[in-house]
Short mmCIF file of C-alpha atoms in Angstrom, two decimals:
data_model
loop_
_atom_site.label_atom_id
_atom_site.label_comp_id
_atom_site.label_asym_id
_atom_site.label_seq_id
_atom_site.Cartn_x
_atom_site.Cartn_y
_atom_site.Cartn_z
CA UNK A 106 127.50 -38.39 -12.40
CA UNK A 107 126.69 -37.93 -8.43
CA UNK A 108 123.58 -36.79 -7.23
CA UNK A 109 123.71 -35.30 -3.90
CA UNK A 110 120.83 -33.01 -2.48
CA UNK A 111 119.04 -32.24 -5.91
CA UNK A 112 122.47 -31.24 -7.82
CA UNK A 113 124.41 -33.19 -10.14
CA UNK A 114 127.71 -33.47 -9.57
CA UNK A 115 130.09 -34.55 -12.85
CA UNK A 116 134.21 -34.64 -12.64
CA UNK A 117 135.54 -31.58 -14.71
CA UNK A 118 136.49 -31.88 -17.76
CA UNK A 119 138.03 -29.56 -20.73
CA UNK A 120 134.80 -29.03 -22.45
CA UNK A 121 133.14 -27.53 -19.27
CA UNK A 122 135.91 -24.65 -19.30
CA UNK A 123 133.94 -22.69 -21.65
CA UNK A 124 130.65 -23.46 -20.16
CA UNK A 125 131.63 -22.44 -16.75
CA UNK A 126 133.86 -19.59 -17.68
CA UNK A 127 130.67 -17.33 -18.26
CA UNK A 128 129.27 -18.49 -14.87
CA UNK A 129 132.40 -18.01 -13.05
CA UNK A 130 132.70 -14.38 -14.29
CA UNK A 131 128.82 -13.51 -13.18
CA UNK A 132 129.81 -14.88 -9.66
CA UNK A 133 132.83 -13.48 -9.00
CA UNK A 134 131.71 -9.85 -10.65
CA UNK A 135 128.29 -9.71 -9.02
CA UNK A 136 130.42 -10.29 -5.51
CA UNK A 137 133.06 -7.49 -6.77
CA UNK A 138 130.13 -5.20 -7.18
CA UNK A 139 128.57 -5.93 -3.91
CA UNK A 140 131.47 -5.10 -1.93
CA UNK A 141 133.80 -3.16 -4.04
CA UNK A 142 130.86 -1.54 -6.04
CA UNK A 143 133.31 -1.89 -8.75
CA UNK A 144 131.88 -3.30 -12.18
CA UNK A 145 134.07 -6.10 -12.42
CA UNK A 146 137.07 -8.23 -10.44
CA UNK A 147 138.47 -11.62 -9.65
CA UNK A 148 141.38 -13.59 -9.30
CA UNK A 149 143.80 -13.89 -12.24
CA UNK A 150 141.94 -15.75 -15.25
CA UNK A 151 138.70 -15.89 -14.21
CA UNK A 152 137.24 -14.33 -17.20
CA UNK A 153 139.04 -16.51 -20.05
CA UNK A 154 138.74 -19.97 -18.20
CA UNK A 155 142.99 -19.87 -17.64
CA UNK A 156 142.10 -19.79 -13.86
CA UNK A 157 139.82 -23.28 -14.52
CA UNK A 158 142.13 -24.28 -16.69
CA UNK A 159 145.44 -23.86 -13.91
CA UNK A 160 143.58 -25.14 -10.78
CA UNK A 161 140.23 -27.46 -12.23
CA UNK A 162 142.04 -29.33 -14.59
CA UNK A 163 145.42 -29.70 -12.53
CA UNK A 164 146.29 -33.17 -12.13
CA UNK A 165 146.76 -32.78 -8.18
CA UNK A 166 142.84 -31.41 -7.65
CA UNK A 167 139.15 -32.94 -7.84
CA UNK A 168 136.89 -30.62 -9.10
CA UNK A 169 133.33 -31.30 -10.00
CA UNK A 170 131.28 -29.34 -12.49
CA UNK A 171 127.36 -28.75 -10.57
CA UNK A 172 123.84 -28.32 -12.27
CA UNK A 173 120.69 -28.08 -11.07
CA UNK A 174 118.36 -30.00 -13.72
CA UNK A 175 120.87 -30.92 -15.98
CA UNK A 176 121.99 -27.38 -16.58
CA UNK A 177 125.52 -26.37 -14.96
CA UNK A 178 125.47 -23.39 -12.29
CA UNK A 179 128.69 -23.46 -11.22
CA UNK A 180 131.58 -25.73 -9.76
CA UNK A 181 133.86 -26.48 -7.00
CA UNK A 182 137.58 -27.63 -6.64
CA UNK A 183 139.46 -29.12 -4.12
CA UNK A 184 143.27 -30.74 -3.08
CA UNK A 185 143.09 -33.55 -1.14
CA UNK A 186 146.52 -34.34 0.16
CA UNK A 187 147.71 -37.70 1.93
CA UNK A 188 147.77 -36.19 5.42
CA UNK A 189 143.90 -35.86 4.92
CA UNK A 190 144.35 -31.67 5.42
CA UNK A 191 142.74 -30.84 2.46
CA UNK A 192 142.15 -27.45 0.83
CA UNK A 193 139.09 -26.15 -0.97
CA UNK A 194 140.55 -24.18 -3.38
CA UNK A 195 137.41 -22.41 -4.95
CA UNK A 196 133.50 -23.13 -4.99
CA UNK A 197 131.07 -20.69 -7.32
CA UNK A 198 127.74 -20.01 -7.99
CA UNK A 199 125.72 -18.45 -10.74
CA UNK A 200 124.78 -15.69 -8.97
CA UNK A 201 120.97 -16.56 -9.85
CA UNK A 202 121.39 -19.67 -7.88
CA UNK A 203 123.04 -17.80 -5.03
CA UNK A 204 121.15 -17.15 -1.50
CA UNK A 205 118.86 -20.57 -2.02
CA UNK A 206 120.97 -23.15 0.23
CA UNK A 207 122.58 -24.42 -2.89
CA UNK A 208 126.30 -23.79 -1.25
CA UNK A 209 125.86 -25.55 1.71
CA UNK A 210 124.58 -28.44 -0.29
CA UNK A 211 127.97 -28.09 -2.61
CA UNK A 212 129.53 -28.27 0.64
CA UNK A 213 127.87 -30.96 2.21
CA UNK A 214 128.35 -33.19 -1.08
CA UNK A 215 132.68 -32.42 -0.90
CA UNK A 216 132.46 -33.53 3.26
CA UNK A 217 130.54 -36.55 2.24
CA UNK A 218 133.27 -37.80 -0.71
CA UNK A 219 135.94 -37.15 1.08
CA UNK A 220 135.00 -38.24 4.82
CA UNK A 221 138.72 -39.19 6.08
CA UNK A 222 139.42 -35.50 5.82
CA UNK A 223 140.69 -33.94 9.19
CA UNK A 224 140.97 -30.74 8.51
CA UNK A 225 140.15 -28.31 5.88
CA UNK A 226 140.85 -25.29 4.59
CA UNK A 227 140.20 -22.45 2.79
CA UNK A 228 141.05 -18.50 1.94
CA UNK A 229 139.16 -15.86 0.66
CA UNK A 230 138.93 -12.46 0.11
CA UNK A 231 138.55 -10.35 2.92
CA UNK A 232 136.05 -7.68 1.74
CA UNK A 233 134.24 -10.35 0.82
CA UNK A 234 131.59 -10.66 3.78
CA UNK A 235 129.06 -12.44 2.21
CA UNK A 236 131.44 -15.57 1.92
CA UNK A 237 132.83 -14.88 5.10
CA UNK A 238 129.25 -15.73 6.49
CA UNK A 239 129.18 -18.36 4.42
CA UNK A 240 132.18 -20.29 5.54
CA UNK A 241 131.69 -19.09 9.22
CA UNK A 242 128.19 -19.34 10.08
CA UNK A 243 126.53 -22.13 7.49
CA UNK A 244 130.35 -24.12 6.83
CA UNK A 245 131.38 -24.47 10.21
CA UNK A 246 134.85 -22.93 9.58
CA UNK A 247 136.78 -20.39 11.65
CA UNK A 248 139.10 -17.69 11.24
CA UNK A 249 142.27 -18.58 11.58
CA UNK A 250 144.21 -15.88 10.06
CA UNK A 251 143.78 -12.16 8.11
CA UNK A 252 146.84 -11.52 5.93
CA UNK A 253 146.71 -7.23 4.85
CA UNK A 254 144.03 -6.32 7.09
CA UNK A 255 144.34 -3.10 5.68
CA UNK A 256 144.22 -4.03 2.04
CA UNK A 257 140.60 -3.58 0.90
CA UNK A 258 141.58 -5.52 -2.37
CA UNK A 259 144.48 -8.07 -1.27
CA UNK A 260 143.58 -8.89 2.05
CA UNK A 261 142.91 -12.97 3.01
CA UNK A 262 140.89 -14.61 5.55
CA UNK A 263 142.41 -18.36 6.09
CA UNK A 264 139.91 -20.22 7.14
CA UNK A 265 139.95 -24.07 8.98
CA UNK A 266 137.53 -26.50 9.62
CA UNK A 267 138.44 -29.39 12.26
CA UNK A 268 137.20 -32.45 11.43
CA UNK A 269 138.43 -34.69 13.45
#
């Protein structure tokens, strides 16, 4: 275990899939019903822990399960590739932990470990302004693309951060 800015940071494993699942869910509904104002919504899996299963457990990512006083709030995973362009794939919050810093501070922890990154990057959904804010104006990323503009639901932001 890591400690990095009052969080504990712990490699995922298979036994956090079920733990996180719940959490993942609550984030990525509560952000559905903020800018949707749909009840529910996410990418493919989030609600059964396939998605963590696919992309935190994949063999070719790092991801790192994060609590706050030894109880887990959420996670983050990442690709780091050999070029040092690396691609955080996902980060989440409970949303009771959301709006408190506690992002930036997952962020922060992911630069540190993996300082002979270049460049990174990201996607996410483009209704989605609250993370847009988030990557923009606390990450330090920028806009680099918009795929379906005009897609309320499929539309992508592809976000980069230059590191070096």
């Amino acid at each position: 275990m890591e400690v990095y800015g009052g969080l504990q940071f712990e490699i995922f494993n298979e036994e956090d899939v079920d733990v996180l699942t719940p959490i993942m869910k609550r984030a990525f509904d509560e952000d559905t019903q903020r800018h949707l104002n749909q009840p529910t919504g996410g990418p493919d899996g989030y609600d059964n822990g396939d998605f963590l299963r696919k992309y935190a457990l994949n063999p070719a990512s790092q991801a790192y399960k994060v609590s706050k006083d030894g109880k887990p709030i959420g996670a983050v995973i990442v690709w780091i590739k050999e070029n040092n362009v690396n691609f955080l794939g996902n980060i989440f919050l409970d949303p009771e932990f959301q709006d408190k810093g506690l992002g930036l501070i997952i962020w922060e922890f992911i630069e540190s470990k993996y300082p002979a990154t270049v460049k990174w990057y990201t996607d996410t959904p483009g209704f989605s302004r609250r993370n847009h804010n988030f990557y923009v104006n606390k990450c330090g990323f920028k806009v680099v693309k918009i795929k379906n503009p005009r897609d309320k639901y499929n539309g992508t932001y592809i976000l980069e951060k230059q590191i070096k």
